[in-house]
PDB file of C-alpha atoms and ligand atoms in Angstrom:
ATOM      1  CA  MET A   1      16.630   8.480   9.422  1.00  0.00           C
ATOM      2  CA  GLU A   2      16.197  12.099  10.285  1.00  0.00           C
ATOM      3  CA  TYR A   3      13.357  13.851   8.436  1.00  0.00           C
ATOM      4  CA  ARG A   4      14.594  17.112   6.934  1.00  0.00           C
ATOM      5  CA  TYR A   5      11.633  18.176   4.806  1.00  0.00           C
ATOM      6  CA  ALA A   6       8.410  16.434   5.812  1.00  0.00           C
ATOM      7  CA  LYS A   7       6.868  17.688   9.011  1.00  0.00           C
ATOM      8  CA  ASN A   8       5.796  15.351  11.778  1.00  0.00           C
ATOM      9  CA  CYS A   9       2.109  16.164  11.706  1.00  0.00           C
ATOM     10  CA  ASN A  10      -1.237  14.479  11.330  1.00  0.00           C
ATOM     11  CA  TYR A  11      -1.732  13.308   7.761  1.00  0.00           C
ATOM     12  CA  GLU A  12      -5.148  11.697   8.328  1.00  0.00           C
ATOM     13  CA  ASP A  13      -6.786  13.905   5.665  1.00  0.00           C
ATOM     14  CA  PHE A  14      -4.741  11.925   3.122  1.00  0.00           C
ATOM     15  CA  ALA A  15      -5.781   8.511   4.505  1.00  0.00           C
ATOM     16  CA  SER A  16      -6.426   6.149   1.689  1.00  0.00           C
ATOM     17  CA  GLY A  17     -10.120   5.471   1.092  1.00  0.00           C
ATOM     18  CA  ARG A  18     -11.161   8.638   2.948  1.00  0.00           C
ATOM     19  CA  VAL A  19     -10.955  11.291   0.217  1.00  0.00           C
ATOM     20  CA  LEU A  20      -8.290   9.660  -1.935  1.00  0.00           C
ATOM     21  CA  TYR A  21      -9.589   6.470  -3.523  1.00  0.00           C
ATOM     22  CA  ASN A  22      -8.298   3.008  -2.649  1.00  0.00           C
ATOM     23  CA  ILE A  23     -10.396   0.737  -4.804  1.00  0.00           C
ATOM     24  CA  ASN A  24      -7.733  -1.920  -5.334  1.00  0.00           C
ATOM     25  CA  ARG A  25      -6.870  -2.257  -1.647  1.00  0.00           C
ATOM     26  CA  VAL A  26      -3.179  -1.770  -2.372  1.00  0.00           C
ATOM     27  CA  PRO A  27      -1.360  -0.680   0.809  1.00  0.00           C
ATOM     28  CA  ASN A  28      -0.371   2.943   0.517  1.00  0.00           C
ATOM     29  CA  PHE A  29       2.992   4.482   1.079  1.00  0.00           C
ATOM     30  CA  PRO A  30       3.359   6.555   4.304  1.00  0.00           C
ATOM     31  CA  VAL A  31       2.611  10.195   3.481  1.00  0.00           C
ATOM     32  CA  ARG A  32       5.416  11.708   5.528  1.00  0.00           C
ATOM     33  CA  LEU A  33       8.000   9.373   4.055  1.00  0.00           C
ATOM     34  CA  ILE A  34       7.008   9.878   0.409  1.00  0.00           C
ATOM     35  CA  ASN A  35       7.045  13.632   0.962  1.00  0.00           C
ATOM     36  CA  GLU A  36      10.501  13.417   2.555  1.00  0.00           C
ATOM     37  CA  ILE A  37      11.757  11.437  -0.451  1.00  0.00           C
ATOM     38  CA  TYR A  38      10.364  14.122  -2.764  1.00  0.00           C
ATOM     39  CA  GLY A  39      12.053  16.836  -0.644  1.00  0.00           C
ATOM     40  CA  ARG A  40      15.400  15.054  -0.936  1.00  0.00           C
ATOM     41  CA  CYS A  41      14.990  14.607  -4.701  1.00  0.00           C
ATOM     42  CA  LEU A  42      14.200  18.303  -5.030  1.00  0.00           C
ATOM     43  CA  GLU A  43      17.341  19.104  -3.046  1.00  0.00           C
ATOM     44  CA  TYR A  44      19.421  17.121  -5.590  1.00  0.00           C
ATOM     45  CA  SER A  45      17.540  18.588  -8.556  1.00  0.00           C
ATOM     46  CA  HIS A  46      19.009  21.629 -10.324  1.00  0.00           C
ATOM     47  CA  LYS A  47      15.408  22.755 -10.900  1.00  0.00           C
ATOM     48  CA  LYS A  48      13.399  23.835  -7.889  1.00  0.00           C
ATOM     49  CA  LYS A  49      10.196  24.931  -9.618  1.00  0.00           C
ATOM     50  CA  ASP A  50       8.052  23.773 -12.530  1.00  0.00           C
ATOM     51  CA  ILE A  51       8.932  20.199 -11.691  1.00  0.00           C
ATOM     52  CA  CYS A  52       7.707  17.398 -13.926  1.00  0.00           C
ATOM     53  CA  LEU A  53       7.241  14.383 -11.643  1.00  0.00           C
ATOM     54  CA  TYR A  54       6.899  10.858 -13.063  1.00  0.00           C
ATOM     55  CA  ASP A  55       6.020   7.464 -11.557  1.00  0.00           C
ATOM     56  CA  CYS A  56       6.444   4.470 -13.895  1.00  0.00           C
ATOM     57  CA  CYS A  57       4.670   2.046 -11.488  1.00  0.00           C
ATOM     58  CA  CYS A  58       2.025   4.522 -10.348  1.00  0.00           C
ATOM     59  CA  GLY A  59      -0.553   1.998  -9.116  1.00  0.00           C
ATOM     60  CA  GLY A  60      -3.629   3.908  -7.966  1.00  0.00           C
ATOM     61  CA  GLY A  61      -1.690   7.181  -8.118  1.00  0.00           C
ATOM     62  CA  TYR A  62      -1.881   7.594  -4.353  1.00  0.00           C
ATOM     63  CA  SER A  63       1.702   8.773  -3.834  1.00  0.00           C
ATOM     64  CA  LEU A  64       1.608  11.101  -6.841  1.00  0.00           C
ATOM     65  CA  THR A  65      -1.663  12.671  -5.692  1.00  0.00           C
ATOM     66  CA  VAL A  66      -0.330  13.200  -2.161  1.00  0.00           C
ATOM     67  CA  LEU A  67       2.849  14.763  -3.565  1.00  0.00           C
ATOM     68  CA  GLY A  68       0.852  16.993  -5.889  1.00  0.00           C
ATOM     69  CA  LEU A  69      -1.319  18.251  -3.046  1.00  0.00           C
ATOM     70  CA  LEU A  70       1.628  18.863  -0.710  1.00  0.00           C
ATOM     71  CA  ASN A  71       3.995  20.423  -3.236  1.00  0.00           C
ATOM     72  CA  GLN A  72       1.918  22.961  -5.085  1.00  0.00           C
ATOM     73  CA  ASN A  73       4.812  25.432  -5.126  1.00  0.00           C
ATOM     74  CA  SER A  74       7.183  23.189  -7.033  1.00  0.00           C
ATOM     75  CA  ILE A  75       5.244  20.626  -9.098  1.00  0.00           C
ATOM     76  CA  SER A  76       3.645  21.734 -12.364  1.00  0.00           C
ATOM     77  CA  LYS A  77       3.254  18.416 -14.192  1.00  0.00           C
ATOM     78  CA  ILE A  78       2.621  14.833 -13.092  1.00  0.00           C
ATOM     79  CA  ILE A  79       3.053  11.844 -15.385  1.00  0.00           C
ATOM     80  CA  ALA A  80       1.783   8.437 -14.305  1.00  0.00           C
ATOM     81  CA  SER A  81       2.068   5.044 -15.948  1.00  0.00           C
ATOM     82  CA  ASP A  82       1.448   1.463 -14.899  1.00  0.00           C
ATOM     83  CA  ILE A  83       1.160  -1.872 -16.648  1.00  0.00           C
ATOM     84  CA  ASP A  84      -2.286  -2.542 -15.190  1.00  0.00           C
ATOM     85  CA  TYR A  85      -5.360  -0.818 -16.662  1.00  0.00           C
ATOM     86  CA  ASP A  86      -7.428  -1.304 -13.480  1.00  0.00           C
ATOM     87  CA  MET A  87      -4.759   0.523 -11.474  1.00  0.00           C
ATOM     88  CA  LEU A  88      -4.745   3.310 -14.043  1.00  0.00           C
ATOM     89  CA  ASP A  89      -8.510   3.784 -13.637  1.00  0.00           C
ATOM     90  CA  VAL A  90      -7.944   4.472  -9.943  1.00  0.00           C
ATOM     91  CA  ALA A  91      -4.940   6.686 -10.715  1.00  0.00           C
ATOM     92  CA  LYS A  92      -7.154   8.810 -12.976  1.00  0.00           C
ATOM     93  CA  LEU A  93      -9.689   9.251 -10.175  1.00  0.00           C
ATOM     94  CA  ASN A  94      -7.012  10.143  -7.632  1.00  0.00           C
ATOM     95  CA  LEU A  95      -5.101  12.528  -9.871  1.00  0.00           C
ATOM     96  CA  SER A  96      -8.370  14.291 -10.759  1.00  0.00           C
ATOM     97  CA  LEU A  97      -8.467  15.397  -7.105  1.00  0.00           C
ATOM     98  CA  LEU A  98      -5.611  17.793  -7.881  1.00  0.00           C
ATOM     99  CA  SER A  99      -8.025  20.180  -9.580  1.00  0.00           C
ATOM    100  CA  LYS A 100     -10.708  22.284  -7.882  1.00  0.00           C
ATOM    101  CA  GLU A 101     -13.253  20.734 -10.199  1.00  0.00           C
ATOM    102  CA  GLY A 102     -12.169  17.200  -9.276  1.00  0.00           C
ATOM    103  CA  ILE A 103     -12.107  17.760  -5.539  1.00  0.00           C
ATOM    104  CA  ASN A 104     -15.518  19.490  -5.679  1.00  0.00           C
ATOM    105  CA  ARG A 105     -16.909  16.483  -7.538  1.00  0.00           C
ATOM    106  CA  ARG A 106     -15.471  14.233  -4.804  1.00  0.00           C
ATOM    107  CA  ILE A 107     -17.025  16.431  -2.091  1.00  0.00           C
ATOM    108  CA  SER A 108     -20.459  16.066  -3.791  1.00  0.00           C
ATOM    109  CA  GLU A 109     -19.896  12.310  -4.046  1.00  0.00           C
ATOM    110  CA  ILE A 110     -19.134  11.974  -0.324  1.00  0.00           C
ATOM    111  CA  ASN A 111     -22.013  14.360   0.496  1.00  0.00           C
ATOM    112  CA  SER A 112     -24.459  12.029  -1.249  1.00  0.00           C
ATOM    113  CA  LEU A 113     -23.025   9.095   0.718  1.00  0.00           C
ATOM    114  CA  TYR A 114     -23.508  11.073   3.925  1.00  0.00           C
ATOM    115  CA  GLU A 115     -27.115  11.898   3.017  1.00  0.00           C
ATOM    116  CA  GLN A 116     -27.740   8.241   2.221  1.00  0.00           C
ATOM    117  CA  PHE A 117     -26.050   6.574   5.219  1.00  0.00           C
ATOM    118  CA  ASN A 118     -25.570   9.349   7.781  1.00  0.00           C
ATOM    119  CA  LYS A 119     -22.177   7.947   8.807  1.00  0.00           C
ATOM    120  CA  GLU A 120     -19.646   9.915  10.870  1.00  0.00           C
ATOM    121  CA  SER A 121     -16.849   8.609   8.617  1.00  0.00           C
ATOM    122  CA  HIS A 122     -18.443  10.379   5.649  1.00  0.00           C
ATOM    123  CA  MET A 123     -18.775  13.612   7.633  1.00  0.00           C
ATOM    124  CA  ASN A 124     -15.060  13.382   8.549  1.00  0.00           C
ATOM    125  CA  ALA A 125     -14.204  12.695   4.914  1.00  0.00           C
ATOM    126  CA  ILE A 126     -16.075  15.852   3.838  1.00  0.00           C
ATOM    127  CA  LYS A 127     -14.057  17.886   6.369  1.00  0.00           C
ATOM    128  CA  SER A 128     -10.825  16.340   5.059  1.00  0.00           C
ATOM    129  CA  ALA A 129     -11.801  16.954   1.435  1.00  0.00           C
ATOM    130  CA  LYS A 130     -12.398  20.639   2.202  1.00  0.00           C
ATOM    131  CA  LYS A 131      -8.951  20.868   3.813  1.00  0.00           C
ATOM    132  CA  LEU A 132      -7.360  19.182   0.797  1.00  0.00           C
ATOM    133  CA  SER A 133      -9.256  21.567  -1.463  1.00  0.00           C
ATOM    134  CA  ASN A 134      -7.711  24.500   0.401  1.00  0.00           C
ATOM    135  CA  LEU A 135      -4.249  23.178  -0.484  1.00  0.00           C
ATOM    136  CA  ILE A 136      -4.933  23.577  -4.202  1.00  0.00           C
ATOM    137  CA  GLN A 137      -3.409  26.811  -5.495  1.00  0.00           C
ATOM    138  CA  THR A 138      -2.291  25.777  -8.929  1.00  0.00           C
ATOM    139  CA  ASP A 139      -3.419  23.693 -11.867  1.00  0.00           C
ATOM    140  CA  ILE A 140      -1.085  20.698 -12.027  1.00  0.00           C
ATOM    141  CA  ASN A 141      -1.127  19.214 -15.489  1.00  0.00           C
ATOM    142  CA  THR A 142      -1.520  15.401 -15.449  1.00  0.00           C
ATOM    143  CA  HIS A 143      -0.853  12.706 -18.028  1.00  0.00           C
ATOM    144  CA  ILE A 144      -1.720   9.054 -17.393  1.00  0.00           C
ATOM    145  CA  PHE A 145      -0.937   6.159 -19.708  1.00  0.00           C
ATOM    146  CA  GLN A 146      -0.395   2.413 -19.813  1.00  0.00           C
ATOM    147  CA  ALA A 147       3.198   1.153 -20.129  1.00  0.00           C
ATOM    148  CA  ASN A 148       5.349  -1.770 -19.155  1.00  0.00           C
ATOM    149  CA  ALA A 149       8.239  -0.089 -17.324  1.00  0.00           C
ATOM    150  CA  PHE A 150      10.675  -2.695 -18.716  1.00  0.00           C
ATOM    151  CA  GLU A 151       9.836  -1.843 -22.287  1.00  0.00           C
ATOM    152  CA  ASP A 152       9.901   1.313 -24.364  1.00  0.00           C
ATOM    153  CA  ILE A 153       8.108   3.980 -22.356  1.00  0.00           C
ATOM    154  CA  GLN A 154       6.722   6.509 -24.821  1.00  0.00           C
ATOM    155  CA  MET A 155       7.158   9.981 -23.372  1.00  0.00           C
ATOM    156  CA  ASP A 156       7.825  13.235 -25.159  1.00  0.00           C
ATOM    157  CA  ILE A 157       9.139  14.978 -22.059  1.00  0.00           C
ATOM    158  CA  LYS A 158      12.078  14.226 -19.779  1.00  0.00           C
ATOM    159  CA  PRO A 159      10.883  14.269 -16.170  1.00  0.00           C
ATOM    160  CA  ASP A 160      12.828  16.262 -13.589  1.00  0.00           C
ATOM    161  CA  ILE A 161      12.090  13.776 -10.826  1.00  0.00           C
ATOM    162  CA  ILE A 162      11.017  10.140 -10.956  1.00  0.00           C
ATOM    163  CA  ILE A 163       9.745   8.563  -7.761  1.00  0.00           C
ATOM    164  CA  THR A 164       8.566   5.000  -7.896  1.00  0.00           C
ATOM    165  CA  ASP A 165       7.505   2.410  -5.386  1.00  0.00           C
ATOM    166  CA  VAL A 166       8.279  -0.895  -7.058  1.00  0.00           C
ATOM    167  CA  PRO A 167       6.306  -4.141  -6.628  1.00  0.00           C
ATOM    168  CA  TYR A 168       7.417  -6.046  -3.553  1.00  0.00           C
ATOM    169  CA  GLY A 169       6.559  -9.685  -3.848  1.00  0.00           C
ATOM    170  CA  ASN A 170       3.426 -11.197  -2.434  1.00  0.00           C
ATOM    171  CA  LEU A 171       1.135  -8.164  -2.547  1.00  0.00           C
ATOM    172  CA  VAL A 172       1.929  -6.598  -5.890  1.00  0.00           C
ATOM    173  CA  ASP A 173       4.074  -8.595  -8.320  1.00  0.00           C
ATOM    174  CA  TRP A 174       6.079  -7.489 -11.297  1.00  0.00           C
ATOM    175  CA  GLN A 175       4.271  -8.161 -14.512  1.00  0.00           C
ATOM    176  CA  GLY A 176       6.047  -8.568 -17.825  1.00  0.00           C
ATOM    177  CA  GLY A 177       9.595  -8.720 -16.468  1.00  0.00           C
ATOM    178  CA  GLU A 178      11.927 -10.341 -13.970  1.00  0.00           C
ATOM    179  CA  ASP A 179      11.974  -9.297 -10.365  1.00  0.00           C
ATOM    180  CA  GLU A 180      14.933  -7.042 -10.963  1.00  0.00           C
ATOM    181  CA  VAL A 181      14.983  -3.394 -10.013  1.00  0.00           C
ATOM    182  CA  SER A 182      18.275  -2.924 -11.870  1.00  0.00           C
ATOM    183  CA  LEU A 183      16.508  -3.662 -15.149  1.00  0.00           C
ATOM    184  CA  LEU A 184      13.939  -1.040 -14.291  1.00  0.00           C
ATOM    185  CA  LEU A 185      16.637   1.575 -13.799  1.00  0.00           C
ATOM    186  CA  GLN A 186      18.227   0.593 -17.093  1.00  0.00           C
ATOM    187  CA  SER A 187      14.882   1.020 -18.790  1.00  0.00           C
ATOM    188  CA  LEU A 188      14.385   4.444 -17.169  1.00  0.00           C
ATOM    189  CA  MET A 189      17.657   5.623 -18.724  1.00  0.00           C
ATOM    190  CA  LYS A 190      15.756   6.202 -21.963  1.00  0.00           C
ATOM    191  CA  VAL A 191      13.239   8.571 -20.421  1.00  0.00           C
ATOM    192  CA  CYS A 192      15.583  10.665 -18.333  1.00  0.00           C
ATOM    193  CA  ASN A 193      18.248  13.248 -19.046  1.00  0.00           C
ATOM    194  CA  ASN A 194      21.466  14.022 -17.153  1.00  0.00           C
ATOM    195  CA  GLU A 195      19.568  16.130 -14.635  1.00  0.00           C
ATOM    196  CA  THR A 196      16.738  13.733 -13.811  1.00  0.00           C
ATOM    197  CA  ILE A 197      16.699  12.554 -10.202  1.00  0.00           C
ATOM    198  CA  ILE A 198      15.315   9.058  -9.616  1.00  0.00           C
ATOM    199  CA  ALA A 199      14.140   7.676  -6.273  1.00  0.00           C
ATOM    200  CA  VAL A 200      13.244   4.014  -6.068  1.00  0.00           C
ATOM    201  CA  THR A 201      11.603   2.564  -2.988  1.00  0.00           C
ATOM    202  CA  MET A 202      11.705  -1.177  -2.462  1.00  0.00           C
ATOM    203  CA  ASN A 203      12.116  -3.769   0.231  1.00  0.00           C
ATOM    204  CA  LYS A 204      15.536  -4.480   1.695  1.00  0.00           C
ATOM    205  CA  SER A 205      16.095  -7.684  -0.259  1.00  0.00           C
ATOM    206  CA  GLN A 206      15.889  -5.886  -3.619  1.00  0.00           C
ATOM    207  CA  LYS A 207      19.236  -4.697  -4.981  1.00  0.00           C
ATOM    208  CA  ILE A 208      20.169  -2.199  -7.685  1.00  0.00           C
ATOM    209  CA  ARG A 209      23.216  -2.636  -9.903  1.00  0.00           C
ATOM    210  CA  CYS A 210      23.403  -0.235 -12.827  1.00  0.00           C
ATOM    211  CA  ASP A 211      26.727   1.259 -13.920  1.00  0.00           C
ATOM    212  CA  ALA A 212      25.190   4.137 -15.846  1.00  0.00           C
ATOM    213  CA  PHE A 213      23.852   5.725 -12.655  1.00  0.00           C
ATOM    214  CA  GLN A 214      25.491   7.209  -9.599  1.00  0.00           C
ATOM    215  CA  ARG A 215      23.830   6.609  -6.267  1.00  0.00           C
ATOM    216  CA  LEU A 216      23.244   9.844  -4.383  1.00  0.00           C
ATOM    217  CA  GLU A 217      21.703   8.328  -1.298  1.00  0.00           C
ATOM    218  CA  LYS A 218      20.383   5.155   0.271  1.00  0.00           C
ATOM    219  CA  GLN A 219      18.267   4.859   3.387  1.00  0.00           C
ATOM    220  CA  ASN A 220      16.502   2.210   5.442  1.00  0.00           C
ATOM    221  CA  ILE A 221      13.367   3.121   7.342  1.00  0.00           C
ATOM    222  CA  GLY A 222      11.739   0.198   9.120  1.00  0.00           C
ATOM    223  CA  LYS A 223      11.140  -2.511   6.536  1.00  0.00           C
ATOM    224  CA  ARG A 224      11.348  -0.016   3.698  1.00  0.00           C
ATOM    225  CA  HIS A 225      14.375   1.028   1.731  1.00  0.00           C
ATOM    226  CA  PHE A 226      14.902   3.834  -0.771  1.00  0.00           C
ATOM    227  CA  GLU A 227      17.754   4.861  -3.036  1.00  0.00           C
ATOM    228  CA  ILE A 228      18.247   8.050  -5.046  1.00  0.00           C
ATOM    229  CA  TYR A 229      20.113   8.108  -8.353  1.00  0.00           C
ATOM    230  CA  LYS A 230      21.096  10.262 -11.296  1.00  0.00           C
ATOM    231  CA  LEU A 231      22.920   9.446 -14.519  1.00  0.00           C
ATOM    232  CA  LYS A 232      26.742   9.513 -14.274  1.00  0.00           C
TER     233      LYS A 232
HETATM  234  C1  LIG B 301       3.641  -0.923  -5.024  1.00  0.00           C
HETATM  235  S1  LIG B 301       2.551  -0.622  -6.359  1.00  0.00           S
HETATM  236  C2  LIG B 301       2.649   1.112  -6.580  1.00  0.00           C
HETATM  237  C3  LIG B 301       1.705   1.874  -5.665  1.00  0.00           C
HETATM  238  C4  LIG B 301       1.695   3.345  -6.006  1.00  0.00           C
HETATM  239  N1  LIG B 301       2.934   3.993  -5.630  1.00  0.00           N
HETATM  240  C5  LIG B 301       0.516   4.083  -5.389  1.00  0.00           C
HETATM  241  O1  LIG B 301       0.747   5.137  -4.793  1.00  0.00           O
HETATM  242  O2  LIG B 301      -0.635   3.639  -5.531  1.00  0.00           O
HETATM  243  C6  LIG B 301       3.457  -1.231  -7.722  1.00  0.00           C
HETATM  244  C7  LIG B 301       2.789  -1.095  -9.072  1.00  0.00           C
HETATM  245  O3  LIG B 301       3.659  -1.604 -10.070  1.00  0.00           O
HETATM  246  C8  LIG B 301       2.861  -2.045 -11.146  1.00  0.00           C
HETATM  247  N2  LIG B 301       3.666  -2.889 -12.038  1.00  0.00           N
HETATM  248  C9  LIG B 301       3.990  -4.188 -11.930  1.00  0.00           C
HETATM  249  N3  LIG B 301       4.752  -4.582 -12.980  1.00  0.00           N
HETATM  250  C10 LIG B 301       4.910  -3.479 -13.768  1.00  0.00           C
HETATM  251  C11 LIG B 301       5.599  -3.237 -14.989  1.00  0.00           C
HETATM  252  N4  LIG B 301       6.292  -4.206 -15.592  1.00  0.00           N
HETATM  253  N5  LIG B 301       5.535  -1.991 -15.510  1.00  0.00           N
HETATM  254  C12 LIG B 301       4.844  -1.000 -14.904  1.00  0.00           C
HETATM  255  N6  LIG B 301       4.168  -1.175 -13.744  1.00  0.00           N
HETATM  256  C13 LIG B 301       4.204  -2.395 -13.178  1.00  0.00           C
HETATM  257  C14 LIG B 301       1.710  -2.763 -10.477  1.00  0.00           C
HETATM  258  O4  LIG B 301       0.601  -2.851 -11.353  1.00  0.00           O
HETATM  259  C15 LIG B 301       1.477  -1.855  -9.251  1.00  0.00           C
HETATM  260  O5  LIG B 301       0.454  -0.949  -9.515  1.00  0.00           O
END
């Protein structure tokens, strides 16, 4: 796959566990790839600014936080939900890094670790946190709540873009539903409007069949697979 939007550069400042939190040890999505998926969704979207971005399986909010930091010009609101309260605790911490106040708090936190342990990794993390802080130009509004993505998701706003990285078997399992990405898409119908663009990333064995949606794109990259949809 040719990258059209996300630059081939060093994304180590975003490394999970460095400045962004990775308390649950969930493997994180590659930064360049998630940003490319967002770029493609934005290309399909009729709206190019003031984007409301939603992830219904947000986990620790890693991907959403990375997207918020890298797309300050287009994203104005981020909505995150997950079935698991422990994941949501981490998502709250990560999404708080999108504000100057939150990133400054994180810098103080890493500073105290550096003073305590004098480790080079903490010094590098402080440098990264300052670089991430410099990316923040706008106040992205965030909303985080618990929801089973197969059931009624209570949202009073229709997101412009939904990007979700669904559970993939042995590491993170579906809870409260069958292993069926098609059912997820059906459930998302209720929270989107005719303009909402939905990107689902999954492994190659997972298949989507949902007549209400038209597929705009599908791509394989290594062992990952993503598809982009909108309502017919
Ligand atoms: C691959 S992880 C997502 C990682 C996330 N993109 C990140 O950046 O941290 C999949 C998530 O789906 C959640 N999940 C599993 N079943 C769910 C359900 N029925 N409804 C909502 N979330 C669910 C899991 O708790 C897990 O956090």
